[in-house]
PDB file of C-alpha atoms in Angstrom:
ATOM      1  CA  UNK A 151     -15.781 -37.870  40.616  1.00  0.00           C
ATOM      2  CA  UNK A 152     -16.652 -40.597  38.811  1.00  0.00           C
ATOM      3  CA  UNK A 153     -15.367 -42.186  35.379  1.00  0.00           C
ATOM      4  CA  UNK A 154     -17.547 -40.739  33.350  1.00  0.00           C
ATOM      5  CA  UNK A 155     -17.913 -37.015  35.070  1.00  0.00           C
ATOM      6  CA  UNK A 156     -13.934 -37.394  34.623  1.00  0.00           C
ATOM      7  CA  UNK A 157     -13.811 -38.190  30.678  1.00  0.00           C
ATOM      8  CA  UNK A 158     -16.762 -35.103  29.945  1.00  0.00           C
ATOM      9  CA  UNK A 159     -14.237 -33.121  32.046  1.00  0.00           C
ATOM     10  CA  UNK A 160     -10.966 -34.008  30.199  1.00  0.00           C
ATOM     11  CA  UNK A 161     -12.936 -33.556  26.396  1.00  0.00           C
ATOM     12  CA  UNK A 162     -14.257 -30.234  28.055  1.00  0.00           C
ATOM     13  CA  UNK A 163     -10.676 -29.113  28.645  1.00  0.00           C
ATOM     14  CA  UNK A 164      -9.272 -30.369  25.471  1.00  0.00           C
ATOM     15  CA  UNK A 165     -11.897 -28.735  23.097  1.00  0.00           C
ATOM     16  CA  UNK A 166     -11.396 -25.357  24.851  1.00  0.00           C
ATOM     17  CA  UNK A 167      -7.527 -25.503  24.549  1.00  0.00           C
ATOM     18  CA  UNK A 168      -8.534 -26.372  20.556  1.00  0.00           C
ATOM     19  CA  UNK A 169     -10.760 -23.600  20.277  1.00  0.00           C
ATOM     20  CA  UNK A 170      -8.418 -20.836  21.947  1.00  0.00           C
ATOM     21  CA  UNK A 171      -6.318 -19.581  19.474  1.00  0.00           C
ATOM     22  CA  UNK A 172      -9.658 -19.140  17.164  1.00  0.00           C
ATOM     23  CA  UNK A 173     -11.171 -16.878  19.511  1.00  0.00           C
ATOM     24  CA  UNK A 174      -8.165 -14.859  20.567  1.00  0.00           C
ATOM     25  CA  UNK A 175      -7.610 -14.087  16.769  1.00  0.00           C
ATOM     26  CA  UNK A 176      -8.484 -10.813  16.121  1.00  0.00           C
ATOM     27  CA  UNK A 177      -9.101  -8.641  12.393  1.00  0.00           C
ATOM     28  CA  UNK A 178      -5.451  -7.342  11.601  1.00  0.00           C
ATOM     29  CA  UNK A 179      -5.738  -3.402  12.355  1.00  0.00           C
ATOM     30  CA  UNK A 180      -2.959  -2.010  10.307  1.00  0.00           C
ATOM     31  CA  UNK A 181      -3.102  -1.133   6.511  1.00  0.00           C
ATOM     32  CA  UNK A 182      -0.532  -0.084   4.833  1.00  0.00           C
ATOM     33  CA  UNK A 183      -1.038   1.484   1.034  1.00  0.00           C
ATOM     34  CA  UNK A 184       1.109   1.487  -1.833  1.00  0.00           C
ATOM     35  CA  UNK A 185       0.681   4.026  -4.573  1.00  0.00           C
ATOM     36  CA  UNK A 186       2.027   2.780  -8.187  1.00  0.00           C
ATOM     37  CA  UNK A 187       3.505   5.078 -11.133  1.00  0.00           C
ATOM     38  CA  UNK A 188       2.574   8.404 -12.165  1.00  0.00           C
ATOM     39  CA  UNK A 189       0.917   9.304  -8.828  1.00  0.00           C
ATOM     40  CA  UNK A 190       1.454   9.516  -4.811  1.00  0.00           C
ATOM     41  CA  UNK A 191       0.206   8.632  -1.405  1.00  0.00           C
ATOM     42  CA  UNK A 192      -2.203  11.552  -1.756  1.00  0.00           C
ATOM     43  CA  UNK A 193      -4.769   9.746  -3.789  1.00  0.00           C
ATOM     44  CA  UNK A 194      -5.033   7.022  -0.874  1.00  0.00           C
ATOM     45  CA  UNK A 195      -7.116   9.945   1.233  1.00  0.00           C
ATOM     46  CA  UNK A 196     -10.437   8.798   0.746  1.00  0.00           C
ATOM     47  CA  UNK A 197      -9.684   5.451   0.640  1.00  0.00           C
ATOM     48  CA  UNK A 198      -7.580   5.782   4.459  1.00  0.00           C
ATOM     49  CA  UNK A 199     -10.369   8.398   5.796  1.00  0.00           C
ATOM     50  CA  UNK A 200     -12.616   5.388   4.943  1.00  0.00           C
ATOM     51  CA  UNK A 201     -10.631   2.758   6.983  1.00  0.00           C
ATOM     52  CA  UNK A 202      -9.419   5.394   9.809  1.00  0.00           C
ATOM     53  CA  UNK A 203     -13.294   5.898  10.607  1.00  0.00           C
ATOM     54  CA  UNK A 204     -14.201   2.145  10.623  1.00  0.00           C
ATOM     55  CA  UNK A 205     -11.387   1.988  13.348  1.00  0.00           C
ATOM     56  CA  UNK A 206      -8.171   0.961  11.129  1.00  0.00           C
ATOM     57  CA  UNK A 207      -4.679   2.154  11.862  1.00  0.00           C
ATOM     58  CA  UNK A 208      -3.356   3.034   8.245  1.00  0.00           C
ATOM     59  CA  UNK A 209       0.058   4.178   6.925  1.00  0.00           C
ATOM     60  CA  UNK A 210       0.783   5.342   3.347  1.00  0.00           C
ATOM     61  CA  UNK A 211       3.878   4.492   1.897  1.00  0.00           C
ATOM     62  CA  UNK A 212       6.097   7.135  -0.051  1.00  0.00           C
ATOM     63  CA  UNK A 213       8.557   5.431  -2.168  1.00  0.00           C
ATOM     64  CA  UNK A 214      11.035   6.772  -4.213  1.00  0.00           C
ATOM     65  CA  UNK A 215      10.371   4.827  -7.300  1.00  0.00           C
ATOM     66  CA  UNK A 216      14.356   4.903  -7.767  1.00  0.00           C
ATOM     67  CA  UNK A 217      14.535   1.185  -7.440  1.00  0.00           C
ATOM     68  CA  UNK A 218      12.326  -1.939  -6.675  1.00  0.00           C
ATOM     69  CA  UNK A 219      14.795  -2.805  -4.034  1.00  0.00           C
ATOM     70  CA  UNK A 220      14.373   0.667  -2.102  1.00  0.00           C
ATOM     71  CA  UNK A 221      10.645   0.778  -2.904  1.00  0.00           C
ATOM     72  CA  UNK A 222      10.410  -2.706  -1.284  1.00  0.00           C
ATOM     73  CA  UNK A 223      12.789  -0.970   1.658  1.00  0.00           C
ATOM     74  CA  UNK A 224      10.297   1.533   2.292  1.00  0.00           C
ATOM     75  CA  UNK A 225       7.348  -0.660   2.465  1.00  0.00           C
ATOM     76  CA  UNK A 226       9.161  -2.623   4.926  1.00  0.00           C
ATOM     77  CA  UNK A 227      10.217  -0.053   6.950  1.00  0.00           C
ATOM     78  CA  UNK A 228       6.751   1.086   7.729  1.00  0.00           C
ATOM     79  CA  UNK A 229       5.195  -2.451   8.674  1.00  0.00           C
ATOM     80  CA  UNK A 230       7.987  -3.106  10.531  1.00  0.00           C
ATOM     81  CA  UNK A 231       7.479  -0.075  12.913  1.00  0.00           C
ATOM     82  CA  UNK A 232       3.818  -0.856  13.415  1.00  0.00           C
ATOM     83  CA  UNK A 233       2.758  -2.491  16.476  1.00  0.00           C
ATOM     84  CA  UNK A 234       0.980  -5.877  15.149  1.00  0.00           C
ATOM     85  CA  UNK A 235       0.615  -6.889  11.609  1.00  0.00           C
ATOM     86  CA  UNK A 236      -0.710  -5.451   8.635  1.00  0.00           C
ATOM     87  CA  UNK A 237      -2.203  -6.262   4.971  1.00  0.00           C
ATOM     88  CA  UNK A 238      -0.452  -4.606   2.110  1.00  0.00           C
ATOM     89  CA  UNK A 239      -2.087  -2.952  -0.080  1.00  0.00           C
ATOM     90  CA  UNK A 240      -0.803  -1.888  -3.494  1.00  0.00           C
ATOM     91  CA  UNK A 241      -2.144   0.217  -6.542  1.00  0.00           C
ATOM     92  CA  UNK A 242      -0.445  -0.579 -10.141  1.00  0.00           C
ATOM     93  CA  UNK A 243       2.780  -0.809  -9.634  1.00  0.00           C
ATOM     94  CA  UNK A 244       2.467  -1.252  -6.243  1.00  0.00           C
ATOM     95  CA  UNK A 245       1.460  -4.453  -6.726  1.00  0.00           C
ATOM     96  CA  UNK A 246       5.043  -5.415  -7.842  1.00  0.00           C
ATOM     97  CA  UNK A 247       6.109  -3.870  -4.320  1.00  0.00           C
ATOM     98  CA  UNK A 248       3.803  -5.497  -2.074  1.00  0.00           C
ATOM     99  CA  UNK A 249       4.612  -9.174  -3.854  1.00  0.00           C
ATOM    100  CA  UNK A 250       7.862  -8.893  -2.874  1.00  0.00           C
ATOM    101  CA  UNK A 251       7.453  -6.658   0.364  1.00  0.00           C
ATOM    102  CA  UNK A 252       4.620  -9.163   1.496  1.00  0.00           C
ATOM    103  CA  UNK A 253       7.247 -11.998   2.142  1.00  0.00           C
ATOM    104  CA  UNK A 254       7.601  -9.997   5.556  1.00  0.00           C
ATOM    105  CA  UNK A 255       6.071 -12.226   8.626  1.00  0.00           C
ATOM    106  CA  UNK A 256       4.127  -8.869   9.898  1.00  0.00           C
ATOM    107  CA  UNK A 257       1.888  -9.350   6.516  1.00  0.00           C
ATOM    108  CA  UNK A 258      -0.991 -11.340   6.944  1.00  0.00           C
ATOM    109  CA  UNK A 259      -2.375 -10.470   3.313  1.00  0.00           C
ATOM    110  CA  UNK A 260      -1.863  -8.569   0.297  1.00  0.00           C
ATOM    111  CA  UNK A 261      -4.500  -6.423  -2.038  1.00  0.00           C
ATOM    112  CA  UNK A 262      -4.581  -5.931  -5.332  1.00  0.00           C
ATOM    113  CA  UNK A 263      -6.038  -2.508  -6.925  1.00  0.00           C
ATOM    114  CA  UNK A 264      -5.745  -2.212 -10.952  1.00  0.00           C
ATOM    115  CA  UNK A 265      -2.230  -3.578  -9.825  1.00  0.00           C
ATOM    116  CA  UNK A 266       0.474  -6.147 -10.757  1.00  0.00           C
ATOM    117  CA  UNK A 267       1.244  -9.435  -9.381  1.00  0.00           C
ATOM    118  CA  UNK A 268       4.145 -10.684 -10.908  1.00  0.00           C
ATOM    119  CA  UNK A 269       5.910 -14.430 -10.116  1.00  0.00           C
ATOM    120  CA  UNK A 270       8.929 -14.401  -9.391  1.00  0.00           C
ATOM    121  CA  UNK A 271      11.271 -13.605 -12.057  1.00  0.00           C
ATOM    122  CA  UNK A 272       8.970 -11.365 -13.515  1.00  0.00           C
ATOM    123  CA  UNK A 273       8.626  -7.892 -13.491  1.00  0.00           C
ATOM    124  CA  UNK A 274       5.787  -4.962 -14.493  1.00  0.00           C
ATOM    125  CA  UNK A 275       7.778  -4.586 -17.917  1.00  0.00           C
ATOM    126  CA  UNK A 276       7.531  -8.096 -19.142  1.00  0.00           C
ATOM    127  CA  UNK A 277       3.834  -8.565 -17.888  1.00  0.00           C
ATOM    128  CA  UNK A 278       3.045  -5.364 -19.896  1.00  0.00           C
ATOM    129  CA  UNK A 279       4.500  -6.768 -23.084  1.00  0.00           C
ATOM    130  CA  UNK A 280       2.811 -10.076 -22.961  1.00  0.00           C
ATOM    131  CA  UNK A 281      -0.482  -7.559 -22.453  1.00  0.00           C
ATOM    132  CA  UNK A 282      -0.111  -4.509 -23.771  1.00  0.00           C
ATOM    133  CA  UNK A 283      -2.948  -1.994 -22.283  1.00  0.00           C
ATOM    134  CA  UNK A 284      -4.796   0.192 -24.528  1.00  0.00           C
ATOM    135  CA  UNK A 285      -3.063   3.600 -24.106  1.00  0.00           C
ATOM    136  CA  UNK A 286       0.258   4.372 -25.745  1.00  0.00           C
ATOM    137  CA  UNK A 287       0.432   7.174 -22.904  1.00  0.00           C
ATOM    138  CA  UNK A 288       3.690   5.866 -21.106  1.00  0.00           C
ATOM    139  CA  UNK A 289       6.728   7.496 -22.172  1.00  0.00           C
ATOM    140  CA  UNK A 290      10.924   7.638 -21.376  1.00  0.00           C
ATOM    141  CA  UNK A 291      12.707  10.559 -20.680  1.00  0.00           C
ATOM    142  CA  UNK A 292      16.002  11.050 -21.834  1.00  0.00           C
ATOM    143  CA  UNK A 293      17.314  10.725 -18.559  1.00  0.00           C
ATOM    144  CA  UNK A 294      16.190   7.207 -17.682  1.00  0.00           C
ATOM    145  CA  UNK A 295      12.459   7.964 -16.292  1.00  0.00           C
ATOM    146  CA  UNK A 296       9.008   7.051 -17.400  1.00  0.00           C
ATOM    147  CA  UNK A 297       5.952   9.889 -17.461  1.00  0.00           C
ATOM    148  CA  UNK A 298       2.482  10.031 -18.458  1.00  0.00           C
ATOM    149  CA  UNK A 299       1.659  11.468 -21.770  1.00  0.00           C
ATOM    150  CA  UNK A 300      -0.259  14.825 -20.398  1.00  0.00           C
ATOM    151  CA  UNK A 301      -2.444  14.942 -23.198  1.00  0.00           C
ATOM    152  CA  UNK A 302      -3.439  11.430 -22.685  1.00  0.00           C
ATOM    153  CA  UNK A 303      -3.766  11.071 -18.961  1.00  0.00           C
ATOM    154  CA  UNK A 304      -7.447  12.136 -18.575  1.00  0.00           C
ATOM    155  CA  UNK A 305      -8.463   9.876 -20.766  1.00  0.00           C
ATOM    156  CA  UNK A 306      -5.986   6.610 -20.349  1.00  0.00           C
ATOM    157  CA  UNK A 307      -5.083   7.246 -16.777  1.00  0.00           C
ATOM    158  CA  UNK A 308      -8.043   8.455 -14.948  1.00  0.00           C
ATOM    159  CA  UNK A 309     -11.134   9.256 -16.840  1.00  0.00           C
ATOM    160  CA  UNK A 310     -13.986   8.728 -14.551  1.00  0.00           C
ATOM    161  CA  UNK A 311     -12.271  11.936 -12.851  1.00  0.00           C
ATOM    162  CA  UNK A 312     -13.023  15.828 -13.049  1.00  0.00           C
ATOM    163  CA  UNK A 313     -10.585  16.989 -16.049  1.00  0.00           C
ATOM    164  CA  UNK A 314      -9.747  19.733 -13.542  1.00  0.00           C
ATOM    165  CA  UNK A 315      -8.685  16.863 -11.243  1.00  0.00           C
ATOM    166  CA  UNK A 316      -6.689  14.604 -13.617  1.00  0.00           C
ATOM    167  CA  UNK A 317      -5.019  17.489 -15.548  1.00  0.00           C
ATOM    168  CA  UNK A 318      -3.607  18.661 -12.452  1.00  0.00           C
ATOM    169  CA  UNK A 319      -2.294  15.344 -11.354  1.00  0.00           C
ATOM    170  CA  UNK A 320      -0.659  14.961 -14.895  1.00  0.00           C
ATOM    171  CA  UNK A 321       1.093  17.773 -13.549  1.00  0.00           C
ATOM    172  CA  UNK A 322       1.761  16.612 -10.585  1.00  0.00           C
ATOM    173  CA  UNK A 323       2.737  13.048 -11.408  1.00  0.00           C
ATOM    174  CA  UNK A 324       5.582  11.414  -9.579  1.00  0.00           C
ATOM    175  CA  UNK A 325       8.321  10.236 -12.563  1.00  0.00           C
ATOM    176  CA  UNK A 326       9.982   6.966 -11.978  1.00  0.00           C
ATOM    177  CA  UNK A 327      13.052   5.526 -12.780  1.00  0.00           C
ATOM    178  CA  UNK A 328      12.634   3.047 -15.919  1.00  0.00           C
ATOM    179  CA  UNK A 329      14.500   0.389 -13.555  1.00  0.00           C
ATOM    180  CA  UNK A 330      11.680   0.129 -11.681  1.00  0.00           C
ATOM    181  CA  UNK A 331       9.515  -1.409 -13.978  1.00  0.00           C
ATOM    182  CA  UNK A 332      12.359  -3.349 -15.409  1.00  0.00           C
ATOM    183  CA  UNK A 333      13.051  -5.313 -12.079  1.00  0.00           C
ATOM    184  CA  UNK A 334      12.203  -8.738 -11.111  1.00  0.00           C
ATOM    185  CA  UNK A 335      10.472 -10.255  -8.520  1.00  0.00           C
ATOM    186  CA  UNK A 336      12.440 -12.749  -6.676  1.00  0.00           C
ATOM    187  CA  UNK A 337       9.718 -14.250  -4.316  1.00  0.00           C
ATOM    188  CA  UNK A 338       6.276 -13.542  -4.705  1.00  0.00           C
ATOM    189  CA  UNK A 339       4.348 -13.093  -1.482  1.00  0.00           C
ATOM    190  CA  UNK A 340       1.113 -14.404  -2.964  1.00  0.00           C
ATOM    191  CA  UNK A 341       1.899 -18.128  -2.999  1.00  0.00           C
ATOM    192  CA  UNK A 342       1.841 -18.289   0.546  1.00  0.00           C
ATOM    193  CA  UNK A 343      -0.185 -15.396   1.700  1.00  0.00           C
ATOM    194  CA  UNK A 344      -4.111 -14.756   1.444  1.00  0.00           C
ATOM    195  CA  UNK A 345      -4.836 -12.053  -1.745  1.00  0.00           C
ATOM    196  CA  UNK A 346      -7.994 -10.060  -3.137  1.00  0.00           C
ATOM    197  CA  UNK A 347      -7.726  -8.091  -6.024  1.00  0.00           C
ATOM    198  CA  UNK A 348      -9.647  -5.274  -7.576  1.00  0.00           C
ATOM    199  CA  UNK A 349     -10.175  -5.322 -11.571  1.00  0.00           C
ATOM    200  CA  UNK A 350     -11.104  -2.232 -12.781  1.00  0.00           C
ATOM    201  CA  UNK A 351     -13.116  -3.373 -16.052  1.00  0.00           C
ATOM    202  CA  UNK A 352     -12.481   0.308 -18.139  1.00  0.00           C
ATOM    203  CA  UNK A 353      -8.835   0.312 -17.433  1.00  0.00           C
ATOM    204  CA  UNK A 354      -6.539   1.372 -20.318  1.00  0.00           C
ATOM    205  CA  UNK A 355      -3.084   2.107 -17.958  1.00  0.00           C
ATOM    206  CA  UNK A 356      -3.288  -1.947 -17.053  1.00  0.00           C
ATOM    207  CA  UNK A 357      -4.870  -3.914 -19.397  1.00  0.00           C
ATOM    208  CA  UNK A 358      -7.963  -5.899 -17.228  1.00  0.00           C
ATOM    209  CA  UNK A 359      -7.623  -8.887 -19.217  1.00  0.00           C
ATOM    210  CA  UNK A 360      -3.766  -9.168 -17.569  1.00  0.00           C
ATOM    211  CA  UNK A 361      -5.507  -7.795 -14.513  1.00  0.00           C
ATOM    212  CA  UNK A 362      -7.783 -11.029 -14.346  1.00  0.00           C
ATOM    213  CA  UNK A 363      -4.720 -13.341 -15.445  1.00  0.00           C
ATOM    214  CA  UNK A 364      -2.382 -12.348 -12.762  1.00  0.00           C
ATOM    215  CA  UNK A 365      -5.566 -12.250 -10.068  1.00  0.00           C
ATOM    216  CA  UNK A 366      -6.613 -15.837 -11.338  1.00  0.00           C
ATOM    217  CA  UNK A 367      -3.273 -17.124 -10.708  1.00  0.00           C
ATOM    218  CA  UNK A 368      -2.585 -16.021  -7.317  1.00  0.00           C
ATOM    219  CA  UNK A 369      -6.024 -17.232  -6.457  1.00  0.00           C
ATOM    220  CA  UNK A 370      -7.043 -14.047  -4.873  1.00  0.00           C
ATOM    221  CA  UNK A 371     -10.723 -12.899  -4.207  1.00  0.00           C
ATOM    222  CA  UNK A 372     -12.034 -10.563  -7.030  1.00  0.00           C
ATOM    223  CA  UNK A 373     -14.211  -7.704  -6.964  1.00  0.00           C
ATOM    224  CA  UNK A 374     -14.564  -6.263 -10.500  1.00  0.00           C
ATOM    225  CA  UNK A 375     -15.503  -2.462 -10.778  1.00  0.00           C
ATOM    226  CA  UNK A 376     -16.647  -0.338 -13.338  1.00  0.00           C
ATOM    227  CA  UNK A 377     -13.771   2.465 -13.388  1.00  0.00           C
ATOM    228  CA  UNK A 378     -10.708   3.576 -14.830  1.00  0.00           C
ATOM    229  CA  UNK A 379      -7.110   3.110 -14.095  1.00  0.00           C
ATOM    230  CA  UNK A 380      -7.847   5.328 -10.720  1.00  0.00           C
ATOM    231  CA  UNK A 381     -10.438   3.490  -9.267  1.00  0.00           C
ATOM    232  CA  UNK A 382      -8.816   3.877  -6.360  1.00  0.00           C
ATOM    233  CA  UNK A 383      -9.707   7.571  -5.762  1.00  0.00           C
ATOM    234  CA  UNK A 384     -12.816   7.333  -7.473  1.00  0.00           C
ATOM    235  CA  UNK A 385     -14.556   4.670  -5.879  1.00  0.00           C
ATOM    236  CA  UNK A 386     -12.760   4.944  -2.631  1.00  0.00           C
ATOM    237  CA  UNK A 387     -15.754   2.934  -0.537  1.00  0.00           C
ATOM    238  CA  UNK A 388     -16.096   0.046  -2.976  1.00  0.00           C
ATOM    239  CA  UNK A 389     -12.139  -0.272  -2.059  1.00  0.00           C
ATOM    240  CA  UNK A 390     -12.155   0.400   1.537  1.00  0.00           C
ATOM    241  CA  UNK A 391     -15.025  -2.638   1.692  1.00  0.00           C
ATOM    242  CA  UNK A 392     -12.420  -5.783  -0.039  1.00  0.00           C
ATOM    243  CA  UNK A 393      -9.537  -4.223   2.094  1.00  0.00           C
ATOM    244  CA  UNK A 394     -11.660  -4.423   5.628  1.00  0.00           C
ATOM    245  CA  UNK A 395     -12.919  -7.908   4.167  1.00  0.00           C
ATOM    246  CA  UNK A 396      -8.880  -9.004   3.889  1.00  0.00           C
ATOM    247  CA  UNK A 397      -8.692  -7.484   7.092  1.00  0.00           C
ATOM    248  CA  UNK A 398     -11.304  -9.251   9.218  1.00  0.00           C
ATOM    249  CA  UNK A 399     -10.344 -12.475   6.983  1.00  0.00           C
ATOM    250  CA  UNK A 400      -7.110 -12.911   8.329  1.00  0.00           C
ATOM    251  CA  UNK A 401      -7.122 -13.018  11.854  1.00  0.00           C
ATOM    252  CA  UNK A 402      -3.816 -11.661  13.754  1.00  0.00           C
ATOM    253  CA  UNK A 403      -2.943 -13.251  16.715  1.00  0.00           C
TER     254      UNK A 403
END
């Protein structure tokens, strides 16, 4: 072998040792959603039948909404007993979840639907009063938890829905405690891992302006859609699409 066959066959070598780890990297598989206030894991399903047919393995998270600090324990809990890593996905307040949750190694990225993405040392509360949505819907309880207004969740919460549909998940809606919104982030997960984030433009739970703000910051990908505060459920395929693009954008090794 001469000098120069030798040199070809030593760059050879070295530029497919470089390009290795690039082509073992494959999409991350697992999604894991995070429902916010006032509803549950159930209004995921069209989003998740969406991902489970395009070949995604995807959890839903239940969390009490008793604390941050148990909601963040839950969300852990599942990634950690998936095989591989996952993107976090989180719906209003689940966005407060995920940005601290996401600090987990197993989380290769984080989305954002008509959610929150606080900095540290903020929480969903004082975001909310430096931009106040449009609906006065979100009361306390006596007792320490927050509700929807029932005559006012059709049309603040989720009005691009049947009023069959949204009156019964007024009735339905999961009440958390007022801590929970209260409760700071101490490390968000966005400064140091990939984001997207879904604005709904006719929101009036989450003010979009806030929406844009928080999405800006965090410099995550935006898709703006044309929906209420539930644009989760209602557009489930618009949803599905910037999830699977986090997905195949951050390669799991």
């Amino acid at each position: 072998m001469n000098t120069m066959t030798r040199i070809a066959a030593a760059l050879a070598l070295t530029s497919a040792t470089i390009a290795a780890p690039a082509a073992m990297a494959a999409p991350v598989k697992n999604i894991v959603l995070v429902h916010g206030f006032f509803a549950d894991g159930s209004g995921w399903q069209g989003v998740a039948d969406i991902l489970t047919r395009d070949g995604f393995n995807v959890a839903v998270v239940q969390q009490p909404e008793t604390s941050l600090a148990e909601d963040v324990k839950a969300t852990n809990s599942i990634v950690n007993a998936l095989d591989g890593d996952s993107i976090l996905v989180g719906h209003s307040y689940g966005g407060v979840v995920i940005t601290e949750a996401g600090n987990n190694a197993k989380v290769k990225g984080l989305v954002y639907v008509a959610a929150f993405a606080p900095d540290a040392g903020e929480s969903l509360l004082t975001l909310v009063k430096k931009t106040p949505p449009a609906s006065e819907g979100v009361k306390a309880t006596a007792d320490g938890q927050l509700y929807f207004d029932h005559a006012l969740f059709h049309a603040d919460f989720a009005a691009d829905l049947p009023a069959a549909q949204a009156n019964f998940m007024a009735r339905a809606q999961v009440l958390p405690a007022v801590q929970t919104a209260a409760a700071p982030v101490t490390q968000a997960a966005w400064k140091t891992k990939p984001s997207w984030a879904i604005v709904s433009t006719a929101d009036r739970t989450v003010n979009p302006d806030l929406e844009r703000v928080m999405a800006k910051r965090a410099g995550s990908k935006i898709t703006e859609i044309n929906g209420s505060h539930a644009t989760f459920i209602v557009h489930p395929a618009e949803v599905a699409k910037v999830i699977e693009q986090a997905a195949n954008a951050t390669g799991s090794n």
